[in-house]
Coordinates of C-alpha atoms and ligand atoms in Angstrom, one line a residue:
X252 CA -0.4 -22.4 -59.2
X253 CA -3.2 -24.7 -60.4
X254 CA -2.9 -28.6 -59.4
X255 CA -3.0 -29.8 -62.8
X256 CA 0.2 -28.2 -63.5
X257 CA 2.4 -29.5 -60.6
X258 CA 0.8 -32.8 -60.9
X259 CA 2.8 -32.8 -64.1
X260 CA 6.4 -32.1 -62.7
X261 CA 8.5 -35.0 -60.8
X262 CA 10.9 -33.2 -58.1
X263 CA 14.1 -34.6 -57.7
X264 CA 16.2 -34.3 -54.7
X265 CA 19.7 -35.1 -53.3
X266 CA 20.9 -34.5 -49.7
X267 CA 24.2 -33.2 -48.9
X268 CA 24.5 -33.6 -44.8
X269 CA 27.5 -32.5 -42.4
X270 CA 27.2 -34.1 -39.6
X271 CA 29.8 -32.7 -36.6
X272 CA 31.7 -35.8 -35.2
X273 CA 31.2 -35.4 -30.9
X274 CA 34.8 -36.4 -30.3
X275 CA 36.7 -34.9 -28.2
X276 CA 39.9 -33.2 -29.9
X277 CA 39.9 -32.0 -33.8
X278 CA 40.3 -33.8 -36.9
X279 CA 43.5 -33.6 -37.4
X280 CA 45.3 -32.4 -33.9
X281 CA 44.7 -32.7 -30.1
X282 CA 42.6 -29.2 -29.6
X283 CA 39.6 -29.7 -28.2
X284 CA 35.8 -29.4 -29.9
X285 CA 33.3 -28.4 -27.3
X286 CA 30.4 -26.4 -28.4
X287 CA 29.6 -22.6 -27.2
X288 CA 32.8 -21.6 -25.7
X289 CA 34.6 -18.0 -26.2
X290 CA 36.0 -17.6 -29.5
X291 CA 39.5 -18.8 -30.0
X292 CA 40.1 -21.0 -27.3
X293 CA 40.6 -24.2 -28.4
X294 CA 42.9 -23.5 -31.0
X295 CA 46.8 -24.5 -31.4
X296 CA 49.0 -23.6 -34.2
X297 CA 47.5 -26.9 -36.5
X298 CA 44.5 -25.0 -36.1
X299 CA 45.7 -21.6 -36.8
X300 CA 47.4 -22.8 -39.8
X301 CA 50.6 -22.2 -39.1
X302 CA 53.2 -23.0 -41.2
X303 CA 55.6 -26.0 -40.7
X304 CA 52.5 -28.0 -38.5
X305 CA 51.8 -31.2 -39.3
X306 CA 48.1 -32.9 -39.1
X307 CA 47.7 -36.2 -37.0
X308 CA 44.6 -38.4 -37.8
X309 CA 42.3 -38.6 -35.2
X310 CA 41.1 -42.3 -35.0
X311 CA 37.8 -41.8 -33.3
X312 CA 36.3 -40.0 -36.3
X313 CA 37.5 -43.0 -38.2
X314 CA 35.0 -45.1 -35.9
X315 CA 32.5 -43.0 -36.1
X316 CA 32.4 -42.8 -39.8
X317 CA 32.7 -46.9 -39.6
X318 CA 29.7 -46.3 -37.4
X319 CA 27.2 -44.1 -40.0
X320 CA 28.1 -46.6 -42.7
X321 CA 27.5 -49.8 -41.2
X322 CA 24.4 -48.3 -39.9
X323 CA 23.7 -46.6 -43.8
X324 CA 24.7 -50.4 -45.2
X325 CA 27.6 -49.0 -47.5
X326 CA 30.7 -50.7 -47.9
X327 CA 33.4 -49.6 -46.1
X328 CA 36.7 -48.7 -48.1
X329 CA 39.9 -49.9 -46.3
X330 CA 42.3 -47.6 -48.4
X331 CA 41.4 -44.1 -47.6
X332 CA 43.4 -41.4 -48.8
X333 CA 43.1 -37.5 -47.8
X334 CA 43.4 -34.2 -50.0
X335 CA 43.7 -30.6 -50.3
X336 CA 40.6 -28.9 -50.7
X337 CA 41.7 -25.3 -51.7
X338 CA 39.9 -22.2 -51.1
X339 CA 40.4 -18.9 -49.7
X340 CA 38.4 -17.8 -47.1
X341 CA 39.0 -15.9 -43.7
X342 CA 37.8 -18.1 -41.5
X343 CA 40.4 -21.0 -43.1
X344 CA 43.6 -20.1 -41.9
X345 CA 44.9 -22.9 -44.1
X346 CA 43.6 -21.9 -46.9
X347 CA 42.7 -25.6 -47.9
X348 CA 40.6 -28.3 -46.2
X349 CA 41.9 -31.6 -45.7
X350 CA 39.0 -34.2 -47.2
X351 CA 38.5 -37.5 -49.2
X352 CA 38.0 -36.7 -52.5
X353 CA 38.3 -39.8 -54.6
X354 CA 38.4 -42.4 -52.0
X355 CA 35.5 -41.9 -49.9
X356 CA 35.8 -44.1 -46.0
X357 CA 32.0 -45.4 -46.9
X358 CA 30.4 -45.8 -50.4
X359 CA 27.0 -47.4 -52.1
X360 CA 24.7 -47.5 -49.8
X361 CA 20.9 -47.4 -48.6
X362 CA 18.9 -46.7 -46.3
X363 CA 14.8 -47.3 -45.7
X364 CA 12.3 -44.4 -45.2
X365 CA 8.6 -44.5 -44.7
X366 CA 6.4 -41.4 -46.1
X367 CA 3.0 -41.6 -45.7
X368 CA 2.9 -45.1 -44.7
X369 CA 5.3 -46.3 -47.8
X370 CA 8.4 -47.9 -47.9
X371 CA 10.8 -46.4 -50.2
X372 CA 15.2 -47.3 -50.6
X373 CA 16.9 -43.9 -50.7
X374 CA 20.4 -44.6 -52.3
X375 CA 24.0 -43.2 -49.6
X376 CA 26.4 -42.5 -52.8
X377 CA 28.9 -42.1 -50.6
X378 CA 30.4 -40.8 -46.7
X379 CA 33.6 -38.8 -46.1
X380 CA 35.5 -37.4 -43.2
X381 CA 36.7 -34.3 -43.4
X382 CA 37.2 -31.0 -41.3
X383 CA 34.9 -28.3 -40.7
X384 CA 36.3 -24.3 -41.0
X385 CA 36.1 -21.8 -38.9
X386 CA 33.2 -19.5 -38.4
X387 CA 32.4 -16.1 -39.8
X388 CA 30.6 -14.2 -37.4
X389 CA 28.6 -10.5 -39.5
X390 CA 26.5 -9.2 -37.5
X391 CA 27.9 -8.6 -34.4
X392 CA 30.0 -5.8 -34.8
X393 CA 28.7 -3.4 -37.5
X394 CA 31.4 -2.8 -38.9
X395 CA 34.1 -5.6 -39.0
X396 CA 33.6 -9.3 -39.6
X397 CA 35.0 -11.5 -36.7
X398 CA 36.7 -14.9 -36.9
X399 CA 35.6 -17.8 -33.9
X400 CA 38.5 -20.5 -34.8
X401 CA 37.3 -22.7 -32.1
X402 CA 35.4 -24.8 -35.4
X403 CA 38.5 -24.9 -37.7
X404 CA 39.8 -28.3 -37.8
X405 CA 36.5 -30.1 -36.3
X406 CA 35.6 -33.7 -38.0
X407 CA 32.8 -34.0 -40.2
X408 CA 31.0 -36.6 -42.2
X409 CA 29.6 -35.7 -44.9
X410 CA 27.2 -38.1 -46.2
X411 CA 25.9 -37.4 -49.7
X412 CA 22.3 -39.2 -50.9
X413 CA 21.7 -40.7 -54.1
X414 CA 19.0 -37.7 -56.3
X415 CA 16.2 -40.9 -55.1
X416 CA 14.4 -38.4 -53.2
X417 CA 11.1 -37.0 -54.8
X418 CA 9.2 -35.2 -52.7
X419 CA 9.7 -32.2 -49.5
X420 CA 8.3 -35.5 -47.5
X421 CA 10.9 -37.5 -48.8
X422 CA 13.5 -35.3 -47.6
X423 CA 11.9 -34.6 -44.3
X424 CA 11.5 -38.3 -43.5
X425 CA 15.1 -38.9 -44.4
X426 CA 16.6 -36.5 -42.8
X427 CA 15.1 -37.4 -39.2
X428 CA 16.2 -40.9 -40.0
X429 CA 19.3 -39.7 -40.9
X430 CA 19.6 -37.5 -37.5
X431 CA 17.8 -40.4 -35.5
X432 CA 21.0 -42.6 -36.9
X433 CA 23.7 -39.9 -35.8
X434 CA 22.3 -39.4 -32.4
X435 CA 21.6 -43.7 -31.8
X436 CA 25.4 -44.1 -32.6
X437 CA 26.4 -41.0 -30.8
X438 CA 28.5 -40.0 -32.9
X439 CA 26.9 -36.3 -33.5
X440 CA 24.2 -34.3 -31.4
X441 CA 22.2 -34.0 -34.5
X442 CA 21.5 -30.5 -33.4
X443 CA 20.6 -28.8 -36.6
X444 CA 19.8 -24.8 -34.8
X445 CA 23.4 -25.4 -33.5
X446 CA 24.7 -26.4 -36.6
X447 CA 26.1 -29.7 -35.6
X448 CA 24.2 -31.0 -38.6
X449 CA 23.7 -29.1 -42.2
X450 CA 22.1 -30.0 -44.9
X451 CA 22.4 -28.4 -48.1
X452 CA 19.7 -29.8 -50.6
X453 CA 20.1 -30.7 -54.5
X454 CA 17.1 -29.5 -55.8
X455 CA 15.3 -30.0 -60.0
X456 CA 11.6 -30.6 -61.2
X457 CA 11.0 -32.7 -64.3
X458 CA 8.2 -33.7 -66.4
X459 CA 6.6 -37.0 -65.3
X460 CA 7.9 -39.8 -67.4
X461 CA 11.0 -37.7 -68.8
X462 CA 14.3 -39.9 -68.7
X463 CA 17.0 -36.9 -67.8
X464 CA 17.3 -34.8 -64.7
X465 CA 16.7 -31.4 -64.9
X466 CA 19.6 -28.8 -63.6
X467 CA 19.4 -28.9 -60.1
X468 CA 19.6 -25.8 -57.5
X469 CA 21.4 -26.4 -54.2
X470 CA 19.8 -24.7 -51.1
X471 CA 22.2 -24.1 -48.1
X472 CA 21.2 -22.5 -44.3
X473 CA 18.2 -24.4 -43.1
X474 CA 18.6 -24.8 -40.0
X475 CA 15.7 -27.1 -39.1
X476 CA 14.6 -30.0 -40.5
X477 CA 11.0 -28.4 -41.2
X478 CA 13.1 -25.4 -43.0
X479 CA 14.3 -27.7 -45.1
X480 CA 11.2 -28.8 -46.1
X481 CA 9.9 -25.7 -46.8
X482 CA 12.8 -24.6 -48.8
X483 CA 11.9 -28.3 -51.0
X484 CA 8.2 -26.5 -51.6
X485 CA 9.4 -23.1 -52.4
X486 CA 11.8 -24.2 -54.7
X487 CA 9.2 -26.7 -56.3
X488 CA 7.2 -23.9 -57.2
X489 CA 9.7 -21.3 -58.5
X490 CA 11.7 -24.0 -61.0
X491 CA 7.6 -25.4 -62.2
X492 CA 6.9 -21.9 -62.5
X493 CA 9.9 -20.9 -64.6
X494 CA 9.6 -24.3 -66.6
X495 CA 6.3 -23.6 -67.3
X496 CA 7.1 -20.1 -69.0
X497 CA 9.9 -21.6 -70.8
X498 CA 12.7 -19.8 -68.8
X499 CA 16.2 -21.9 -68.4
X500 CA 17.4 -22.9 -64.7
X501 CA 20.6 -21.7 -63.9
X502 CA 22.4 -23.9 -62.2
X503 CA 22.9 -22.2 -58.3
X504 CA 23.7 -22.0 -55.5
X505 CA 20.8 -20.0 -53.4
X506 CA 20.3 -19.7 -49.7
X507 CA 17.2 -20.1 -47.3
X508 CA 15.1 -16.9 -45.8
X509 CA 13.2 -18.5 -42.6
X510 CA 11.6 -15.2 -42.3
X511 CA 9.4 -16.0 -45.4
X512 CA 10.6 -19.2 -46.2
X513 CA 12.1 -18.4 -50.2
X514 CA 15.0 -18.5 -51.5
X515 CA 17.5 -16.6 -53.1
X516 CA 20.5 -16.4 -55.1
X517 CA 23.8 -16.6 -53.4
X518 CA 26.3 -17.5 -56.7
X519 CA 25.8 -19.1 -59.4
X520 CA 27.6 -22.4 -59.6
X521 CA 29.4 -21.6 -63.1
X522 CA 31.9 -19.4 -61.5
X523 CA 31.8 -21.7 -58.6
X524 CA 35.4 -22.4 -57.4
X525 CA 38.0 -25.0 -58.7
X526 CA 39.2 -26.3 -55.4
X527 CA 42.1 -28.0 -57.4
X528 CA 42.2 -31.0 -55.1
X529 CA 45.4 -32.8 -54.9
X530 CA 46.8 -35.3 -52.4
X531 CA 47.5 -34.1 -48.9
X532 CA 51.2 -34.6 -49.0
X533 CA 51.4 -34.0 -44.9
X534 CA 49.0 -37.1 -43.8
X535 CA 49.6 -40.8 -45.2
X536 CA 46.6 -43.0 -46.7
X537 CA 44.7 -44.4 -43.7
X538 CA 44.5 -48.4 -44.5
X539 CA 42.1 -50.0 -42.3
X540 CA 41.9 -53.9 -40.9
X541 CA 39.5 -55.6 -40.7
X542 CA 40.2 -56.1 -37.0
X543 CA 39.4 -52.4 -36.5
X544 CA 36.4 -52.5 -38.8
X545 CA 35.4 -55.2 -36.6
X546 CA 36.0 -53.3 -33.6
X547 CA 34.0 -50.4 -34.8
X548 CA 31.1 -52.9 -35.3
X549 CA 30.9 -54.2 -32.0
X550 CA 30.4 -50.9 -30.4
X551 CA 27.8 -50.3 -32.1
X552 CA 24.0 -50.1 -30.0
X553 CA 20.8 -52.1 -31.5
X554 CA 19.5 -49.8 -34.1
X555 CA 16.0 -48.3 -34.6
X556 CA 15.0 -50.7 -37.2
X557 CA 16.0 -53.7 -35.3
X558 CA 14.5 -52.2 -32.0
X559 CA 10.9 -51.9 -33.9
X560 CA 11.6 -55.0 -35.0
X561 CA 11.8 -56.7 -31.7
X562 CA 8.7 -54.6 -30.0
X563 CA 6.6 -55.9 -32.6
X564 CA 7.5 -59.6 -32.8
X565 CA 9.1 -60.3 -29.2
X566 CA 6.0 -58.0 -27.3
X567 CA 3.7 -57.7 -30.2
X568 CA 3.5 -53.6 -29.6
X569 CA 1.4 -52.4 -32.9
X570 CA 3.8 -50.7 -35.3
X571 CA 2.9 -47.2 -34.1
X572 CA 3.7 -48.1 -30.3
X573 CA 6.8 -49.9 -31.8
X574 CA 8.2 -46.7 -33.7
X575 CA 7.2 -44.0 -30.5
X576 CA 9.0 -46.4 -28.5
X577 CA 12.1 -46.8 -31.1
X578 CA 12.3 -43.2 -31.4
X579 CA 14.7 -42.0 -29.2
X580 CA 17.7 -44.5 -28.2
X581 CA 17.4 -43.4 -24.2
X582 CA 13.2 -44.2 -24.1
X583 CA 14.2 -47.7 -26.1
X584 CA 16.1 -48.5 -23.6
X585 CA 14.2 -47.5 -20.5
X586 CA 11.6 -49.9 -22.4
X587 CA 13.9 -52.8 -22.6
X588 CA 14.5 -52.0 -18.9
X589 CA 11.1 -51.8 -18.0
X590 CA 10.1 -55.2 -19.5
X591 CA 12.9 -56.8 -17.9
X592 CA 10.4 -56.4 -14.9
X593 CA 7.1 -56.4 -16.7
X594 CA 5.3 -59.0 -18.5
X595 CA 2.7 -57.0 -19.1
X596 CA 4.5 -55.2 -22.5
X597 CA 1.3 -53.3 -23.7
X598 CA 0.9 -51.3 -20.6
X599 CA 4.4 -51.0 -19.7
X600 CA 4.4 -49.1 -23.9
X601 CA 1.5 -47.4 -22.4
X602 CA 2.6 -46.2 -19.3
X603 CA 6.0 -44.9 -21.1
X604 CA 4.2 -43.0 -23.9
X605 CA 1.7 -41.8 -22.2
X606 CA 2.3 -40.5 -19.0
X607 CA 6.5 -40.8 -18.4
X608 CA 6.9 -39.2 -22.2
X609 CA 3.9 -36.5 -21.2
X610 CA 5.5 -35.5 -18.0
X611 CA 9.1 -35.2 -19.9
X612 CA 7.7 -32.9 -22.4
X613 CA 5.9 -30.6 -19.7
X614 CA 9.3 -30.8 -17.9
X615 CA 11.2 -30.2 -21.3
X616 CA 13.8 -32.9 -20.1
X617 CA 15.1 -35.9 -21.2
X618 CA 14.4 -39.7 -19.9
X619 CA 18.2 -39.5 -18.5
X620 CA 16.5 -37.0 -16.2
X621 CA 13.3 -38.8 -15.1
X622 CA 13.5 -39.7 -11.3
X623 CA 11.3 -42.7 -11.2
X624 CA 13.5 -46.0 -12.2
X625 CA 12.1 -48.6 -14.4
X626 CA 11.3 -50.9 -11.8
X627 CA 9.2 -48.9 -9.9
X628 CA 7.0 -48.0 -13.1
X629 CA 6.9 -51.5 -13.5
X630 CA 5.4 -52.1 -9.4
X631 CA 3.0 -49.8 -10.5
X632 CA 2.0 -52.1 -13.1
X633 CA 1.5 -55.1 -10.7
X634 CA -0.5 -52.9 -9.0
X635 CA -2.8 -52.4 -11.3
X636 CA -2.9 -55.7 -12.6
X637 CA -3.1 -56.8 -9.3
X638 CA -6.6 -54.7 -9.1
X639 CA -4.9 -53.1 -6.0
X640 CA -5.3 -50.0 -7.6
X641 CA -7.1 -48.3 -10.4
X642 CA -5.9 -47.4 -13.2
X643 CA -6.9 -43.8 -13.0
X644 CA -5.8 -43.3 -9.4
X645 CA -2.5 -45.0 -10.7
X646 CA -2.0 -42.1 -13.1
X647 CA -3.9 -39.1 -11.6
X648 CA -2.7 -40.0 -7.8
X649 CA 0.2 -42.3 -7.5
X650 CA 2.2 -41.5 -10.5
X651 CA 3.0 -37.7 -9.6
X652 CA 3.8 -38.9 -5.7
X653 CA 6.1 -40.8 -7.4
X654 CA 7.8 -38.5 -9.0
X655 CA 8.0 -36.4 -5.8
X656 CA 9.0 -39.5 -3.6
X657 CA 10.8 -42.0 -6.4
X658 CA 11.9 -44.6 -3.8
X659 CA 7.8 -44.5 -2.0
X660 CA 6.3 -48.0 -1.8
X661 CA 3.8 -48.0 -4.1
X662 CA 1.1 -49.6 -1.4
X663 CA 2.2 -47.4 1.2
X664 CA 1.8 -44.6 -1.1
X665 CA -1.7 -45.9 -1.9
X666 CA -2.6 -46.2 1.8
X667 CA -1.6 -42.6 2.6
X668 CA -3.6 -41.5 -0.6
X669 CA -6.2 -43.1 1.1
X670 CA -6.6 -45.0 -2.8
X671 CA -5.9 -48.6 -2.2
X672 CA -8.8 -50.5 -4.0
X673 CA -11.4 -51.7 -1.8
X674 CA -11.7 -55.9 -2.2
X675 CA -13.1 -57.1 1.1
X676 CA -16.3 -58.4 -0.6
X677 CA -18.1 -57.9 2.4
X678 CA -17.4 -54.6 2.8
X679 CA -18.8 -54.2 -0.8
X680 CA -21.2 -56.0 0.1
X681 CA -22.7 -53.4 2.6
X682 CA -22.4 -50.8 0.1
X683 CA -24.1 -52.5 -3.0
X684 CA -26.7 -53.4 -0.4
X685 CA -27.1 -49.7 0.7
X686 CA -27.4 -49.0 -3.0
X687 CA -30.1 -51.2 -4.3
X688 CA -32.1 -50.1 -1.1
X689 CA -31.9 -46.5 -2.3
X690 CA -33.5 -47.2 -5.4
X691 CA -36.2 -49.5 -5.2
X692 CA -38.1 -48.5 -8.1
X693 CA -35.2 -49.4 -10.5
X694 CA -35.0 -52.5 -8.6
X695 CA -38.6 -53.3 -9.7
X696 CA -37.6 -51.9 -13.2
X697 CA -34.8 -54.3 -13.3
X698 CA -36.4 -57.3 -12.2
X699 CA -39.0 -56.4 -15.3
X700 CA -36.2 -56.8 -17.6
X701 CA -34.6 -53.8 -17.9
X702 CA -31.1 -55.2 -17.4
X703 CA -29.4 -52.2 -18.2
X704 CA -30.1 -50.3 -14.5
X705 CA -27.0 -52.5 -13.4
X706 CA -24.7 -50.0 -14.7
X707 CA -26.5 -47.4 -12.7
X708 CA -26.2 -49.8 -9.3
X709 CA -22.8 -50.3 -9.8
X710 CA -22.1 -46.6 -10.2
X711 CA -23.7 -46.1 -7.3
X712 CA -21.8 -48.3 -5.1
X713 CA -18.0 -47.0 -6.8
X714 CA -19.4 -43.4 -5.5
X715 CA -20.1 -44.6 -2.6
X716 CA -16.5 -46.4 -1.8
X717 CA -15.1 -42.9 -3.6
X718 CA -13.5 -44.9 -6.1
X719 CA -11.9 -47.7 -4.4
X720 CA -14.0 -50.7 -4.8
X721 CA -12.6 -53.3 -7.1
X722 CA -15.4 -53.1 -10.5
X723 CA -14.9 -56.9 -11.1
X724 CA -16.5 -57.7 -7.3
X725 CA -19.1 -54.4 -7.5
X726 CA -20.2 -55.9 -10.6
X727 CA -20.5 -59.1 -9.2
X728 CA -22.1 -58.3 -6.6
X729 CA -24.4 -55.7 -7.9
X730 CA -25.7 -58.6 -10.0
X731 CA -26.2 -61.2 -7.4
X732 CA -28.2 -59.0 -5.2
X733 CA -30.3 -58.2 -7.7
X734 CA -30.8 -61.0 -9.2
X735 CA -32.0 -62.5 -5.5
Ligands
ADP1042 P1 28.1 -31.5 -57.5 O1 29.2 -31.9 -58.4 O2 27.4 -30.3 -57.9 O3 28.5 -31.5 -56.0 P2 27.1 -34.2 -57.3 O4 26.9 -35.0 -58.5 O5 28.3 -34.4 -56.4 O6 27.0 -32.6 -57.7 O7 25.8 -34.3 -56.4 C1 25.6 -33.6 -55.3 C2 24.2 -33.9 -54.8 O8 23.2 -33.5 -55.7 C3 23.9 -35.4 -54.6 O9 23.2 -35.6 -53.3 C4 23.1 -35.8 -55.7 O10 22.2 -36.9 -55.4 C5 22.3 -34.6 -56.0 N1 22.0 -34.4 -57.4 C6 22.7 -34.6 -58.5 N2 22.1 -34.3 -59.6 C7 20.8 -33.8 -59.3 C8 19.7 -33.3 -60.0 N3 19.7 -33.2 -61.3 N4 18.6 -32.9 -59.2 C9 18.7 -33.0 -57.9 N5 19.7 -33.5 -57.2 C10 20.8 -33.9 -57.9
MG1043 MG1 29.6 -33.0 -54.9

């Protein structure tokens, strides 16, 4: 489709995303919620439906949506009622779900994105807890569906954006922060291929400038965050193309083919479902104190924003370093750990992005699983700094013995590397002197003016010491003798 014609439409996007609350028994009754066991095993008549059970609210998930909307700045409702959600469906042995539907835990409000190096406000219209079903499973056996209960009854928040979004970008950007939140508050694995998070997507294209929305298309079953940015471009081309020829859009439901990233129609929302929501006559309005709001609060880690924050102004890390660093709550913290030890803040960034982080990916593991503790890294530093090693022996030579031997001295390691820089100016000495003797026409050429054979000198004499002589004294040196 030609540019001129996109550049014309405006998307417009809201984000519907489930997140699975990681506590340890169900929403509403004590089974438990651990991912990947064999159908059906954690599941007790509340789950199964049964008549004559009665739900129990789990107060953790109360925490953890506290949590999410502190850390979204919404306000945080004290009355919270529950409802009936009703459907039928064979993998909801209730037949209903129990949500909020007019009294949402967290309401109004925002969080900050960055796309392509701008700030924008997305708008959180609201949060609410409710429980996830059970899970349909087609295409294992080929001719019956089966039914994993082990879901029915899990918590979930679902956290509903504001349509502030405009772009696939947008979303992506969101999303991750969204998922970086969950995972900081540990209150959800964020794992979208497990389907611990879901996002369904609100999706409409209007003409620059134009004051109304256009109908909007909702796109379920991405199941990465980069699928859902490439359902956000397919659909931005399908509803410009069928604006453009003057064709209505129907107002859908439509699901995601990673195969060839489109989409397609799964219902269309007209004959969608009237859910008939009424109040859950089996669990009473949560009020909440302020006391436990308060509680909620103070369990709650530094989060990303303040953490950039604090490596920009408190180490002066640039704002890239400050947002690799911020990234991940475990590598923030081995940071703050590591500068506990280490005044030297750039290369301790360095040392953890660079190398630490490049080994961890190699390995595929996480920082939990690195063997080397902070404080060593941080030896390493002095080290350096300490021009008893170079850098590049540091990282080629030391830092993988470490990782073999976490607990090595770093100077004895040196030693048996045979690495230790060599300082003894008059050992240096010998060797500059040997240098400038193997080259006496460049000494001439030098002494004419051309200053720049120092370089080649001092070359000389770090090939000579294999790599170990300190380049503050070669240079020094170099230039004294040949200045004689
Ligand atoms: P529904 O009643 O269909 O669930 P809501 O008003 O609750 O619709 O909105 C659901 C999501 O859709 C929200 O994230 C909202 O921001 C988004 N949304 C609403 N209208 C539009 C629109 N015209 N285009 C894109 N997204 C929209
Ligand atoms: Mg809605």
């Amino acid at each position: 489709m030609d540019k001129s014609i996109i550049d014309k439409y405006e998307m417009v996007i809201g984000l519907e995303v489930h997140a699975q609350l990681q506590t340890n028994s169900k929403a509403y009754c004590a089974d438990g919620t651990e991912f990947g066991l064999s159908p059906n095993v954690q599941v007790s008549p509340i789950s199964l439906g049964h008549p004559g059970t009665l739900p129990v609210m789990n107060e953790r998930s109360l925490v953890y949506a506290i949590k999410m909307g502190i850390a979204t700045n919404c306000t945080i409702n004290k009355y919270n009622a529950f409802a009936r959600k009703n459907y039928f469906y064979a993998d909801l042995p209730k037949g209903y779900q129990i949500t909020q539907h007019t009294t949402p835990i967290c309401t109004d409000g925002k969080i900050k994105i960055k796309v392509n190096g701008e700030e924008k406000y997305i708008g959180i219209t609201r949060i609410h807890l409710e429980e996830d079903a059970g899970k349909s499973i087609h295409d294992i056996d080929p001719f019956n569906s089966l039914i994993d209960l082990n879901r029915a009854g899990v918590p979930l928040i679902e956290i509903v954006s504001e349509p502030d979004l405009r772009s696939a970008d947008d979303a992506y950007e969101y999303l991750t922060y969204i998922r970086k939140l969950v995972r900081y508050l540990d209150i959800c694995d964020g794992n979208m291929e497990e389907g611990s998070l879901r996002c369904d997507c609100n999706i409409s294209v209007r003409l620059k400038g134009a004051e109304k929305f256009g109908t909007k298309v909702e796109v379920k079953n991405m199941n990465s965050i980069r699928n859902v940015k490439r359902a956000i471009e397919y659909e931005m081309y399908r509803q410009i193309e069928m604006v453009e020829k003057g064709e209505w859009i129907e107002m859908q439901t439509r699901s995601f083919n990673a195969a060839d990233g489109s989409t397609f129609d799964m219902r269309s929302k007209e004959a969608a479902n009237d859910y008939r929501y009424f109040p859950e006559p089996d669990l009473p309005p949560v009020i909440l104190t302020d006391e436990f709001i308060a509680e909620a609060k103070a369990e709650m880690p530094a989060l990303p924003e303040e953490l950039i924050n604090r490596f920009k102004t408190e180490f002066g890390l640039s704002e890239y370093d400050a947002n690799v660093l911020a990234d991940e709550k475990e590598i923030a913290h081995y940071y703050l750990q590591l500068i506990s030890f280490q005044k030297n803040y750039k290369s301790a960034a360095n040392w953890l992005m660079v190398s630490i982080k490049g080994y961890l990916n190699e390995k595929a593991i996480s920082i939990s699983e690195f063997p080397v503790e902070a404080k060593k890294i941080s030896e390493l530093i002095d080290a350096i700094d300490g021009n008893k090693i170079s850098n590049t022996v540091a990282s080629q030579k030391i830092f993988p013995a470490l990782i073999e031997n976490p607990t090595a001295n770093i100077l004895d390691l040196a030693k048996e590397l045979n690495v230790l820089q060599e300082s003894d100016a008059s050992a240096i000495e010998e060797l500059v002197k040997q240098a400038i003797a193997k080259y006496p026409e460049k000494v001439t050429e030098y002494k004419n003016g051309k200053t720049s054979l120092q370089g080649l000198f001092v070359g000389e004499v770090m090939k000579l010491s294999k790599g170990k002589a300190e380049p503050k004294i070669v240079n020094q040196l170099v230039n004294k003798h040949l200045s004689e």
